[in-house]
Coordinates of C-alpha atoms in Angstrom, one line a residue:
X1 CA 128.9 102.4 102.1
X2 CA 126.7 99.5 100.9
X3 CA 125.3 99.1 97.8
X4 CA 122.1 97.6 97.1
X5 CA 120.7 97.3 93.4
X6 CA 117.4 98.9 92.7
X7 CA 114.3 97.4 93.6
X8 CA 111.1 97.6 92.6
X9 CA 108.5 99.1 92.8
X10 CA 109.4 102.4 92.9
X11 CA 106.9 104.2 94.6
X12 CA 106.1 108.1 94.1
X13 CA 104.0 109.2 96.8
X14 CA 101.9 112.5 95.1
X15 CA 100.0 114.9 96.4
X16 CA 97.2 116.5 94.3
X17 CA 96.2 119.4 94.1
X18 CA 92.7 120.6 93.9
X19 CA 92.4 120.4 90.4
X20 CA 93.9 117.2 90.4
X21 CA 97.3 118.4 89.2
X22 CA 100.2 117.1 91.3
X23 CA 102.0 119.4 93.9
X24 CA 105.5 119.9 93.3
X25 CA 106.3 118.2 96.6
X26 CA 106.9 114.3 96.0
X27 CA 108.4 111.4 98.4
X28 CA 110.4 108.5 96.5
X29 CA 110.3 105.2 98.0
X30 CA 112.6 102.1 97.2
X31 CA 112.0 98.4 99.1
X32 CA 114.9 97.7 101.3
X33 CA 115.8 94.2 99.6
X34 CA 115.1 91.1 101.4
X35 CA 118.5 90.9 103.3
X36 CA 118.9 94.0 104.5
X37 CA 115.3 94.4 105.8
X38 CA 116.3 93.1 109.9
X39 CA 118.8 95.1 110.1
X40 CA 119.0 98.1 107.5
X41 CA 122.4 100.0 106.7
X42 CA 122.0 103.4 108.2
X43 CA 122.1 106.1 105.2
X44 CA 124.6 108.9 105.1
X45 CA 122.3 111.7 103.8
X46 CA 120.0 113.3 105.8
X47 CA 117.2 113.7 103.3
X48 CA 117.2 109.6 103.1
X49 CA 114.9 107.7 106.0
X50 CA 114.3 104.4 106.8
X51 CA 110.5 104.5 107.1
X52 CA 108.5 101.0 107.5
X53 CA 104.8 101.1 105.5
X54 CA 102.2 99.5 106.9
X55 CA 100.3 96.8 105.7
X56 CA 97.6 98.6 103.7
X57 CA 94.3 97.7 101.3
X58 CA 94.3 99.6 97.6
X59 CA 92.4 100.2 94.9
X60 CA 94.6 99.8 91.9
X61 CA 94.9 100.3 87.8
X62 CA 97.5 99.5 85.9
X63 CA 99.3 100.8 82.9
X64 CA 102.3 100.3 80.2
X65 CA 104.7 102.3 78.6
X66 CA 107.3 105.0 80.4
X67 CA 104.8 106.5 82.8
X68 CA 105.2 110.5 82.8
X69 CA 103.3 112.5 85.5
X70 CA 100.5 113.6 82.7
X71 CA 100.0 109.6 82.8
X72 CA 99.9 109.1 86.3
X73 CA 97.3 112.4 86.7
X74 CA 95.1 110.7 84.3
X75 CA 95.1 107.2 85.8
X76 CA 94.3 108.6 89.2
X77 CA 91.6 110.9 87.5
X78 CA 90.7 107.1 85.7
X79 CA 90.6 105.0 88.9
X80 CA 88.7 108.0 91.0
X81 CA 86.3 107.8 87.9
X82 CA 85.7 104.2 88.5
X83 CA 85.1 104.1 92.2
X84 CA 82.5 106.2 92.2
X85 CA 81.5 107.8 95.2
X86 CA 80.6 105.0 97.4
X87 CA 84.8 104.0 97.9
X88 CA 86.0 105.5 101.0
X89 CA 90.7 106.1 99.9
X90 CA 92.5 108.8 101.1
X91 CA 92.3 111.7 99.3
X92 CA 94.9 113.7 100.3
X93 CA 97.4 111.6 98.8
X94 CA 98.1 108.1 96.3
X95 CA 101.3 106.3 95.3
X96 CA 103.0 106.3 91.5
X97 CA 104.2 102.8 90.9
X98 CA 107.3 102.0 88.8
X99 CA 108.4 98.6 88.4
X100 CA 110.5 98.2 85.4
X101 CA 114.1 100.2 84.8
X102 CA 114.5 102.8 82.2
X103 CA 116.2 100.5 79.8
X104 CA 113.7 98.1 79.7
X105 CA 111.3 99.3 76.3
X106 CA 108.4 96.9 76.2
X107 CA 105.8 95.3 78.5
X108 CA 106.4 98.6 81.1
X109 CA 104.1 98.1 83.8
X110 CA 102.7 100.9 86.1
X111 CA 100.4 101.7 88.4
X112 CA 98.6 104.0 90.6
X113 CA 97.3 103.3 94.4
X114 CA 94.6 104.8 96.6
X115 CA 94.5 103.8 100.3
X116 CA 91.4 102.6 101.4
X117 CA 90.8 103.6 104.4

């Protein structure tokens, strides 16, 4: 029964597939804004958790425009590119960054994230 207004980023757990396309399972994760983070409102739906992320290291690119998942593919396939194969990340996963909202038609930033483990 609260509201809270978006935050950002939002962040699109994905899960490639061996061919580097994404699985059609995804997780969506919003911040909890600042006042809410002590003691978070308890959500109604069962499909929504309250789940707290570790602090983590990432290797990270950046891109404009409104990111589709072709975009997000590519940047991963980009960043992997990049590292080489000396960076140990997770594989089995990386996070879709979105920190702009959908009305918003210039200077869109985006990103993609592997862990490093």
């Amino acid at each position: 029964g609260i509201g809270m207004g978006m935050t950002a980023p939002v962040s699109i757990t994905a899960f490639p597939a061996e061919d580097g396309s994404l699985e059609q399972k995804v997780k969506v994760s919003l911040r909890i804004p600042s006042q809410f983070q002590a003691n978070p409102p308890c959500p109604s739906d069962e499909s929504v958790k309250i789940e707290e992320r570790q602090g983590m290291t990432v290797y990270s690119t950046q891109f404009g425009g409104y990111a589709k998942e072709t975009d997000y593919v590519n940047y991963a396939a980009k960043l992997k590119s990049a590292l080489g194969s000396e960076a140990a990340y997770r594989k089995d996963f990386y996070f879709c960054n979105g920190y702009d909202p959908p009305m918003k038609p210039y200077g869109r930033r985006n990103e993609v994230w592997f862990v490093k483990e």
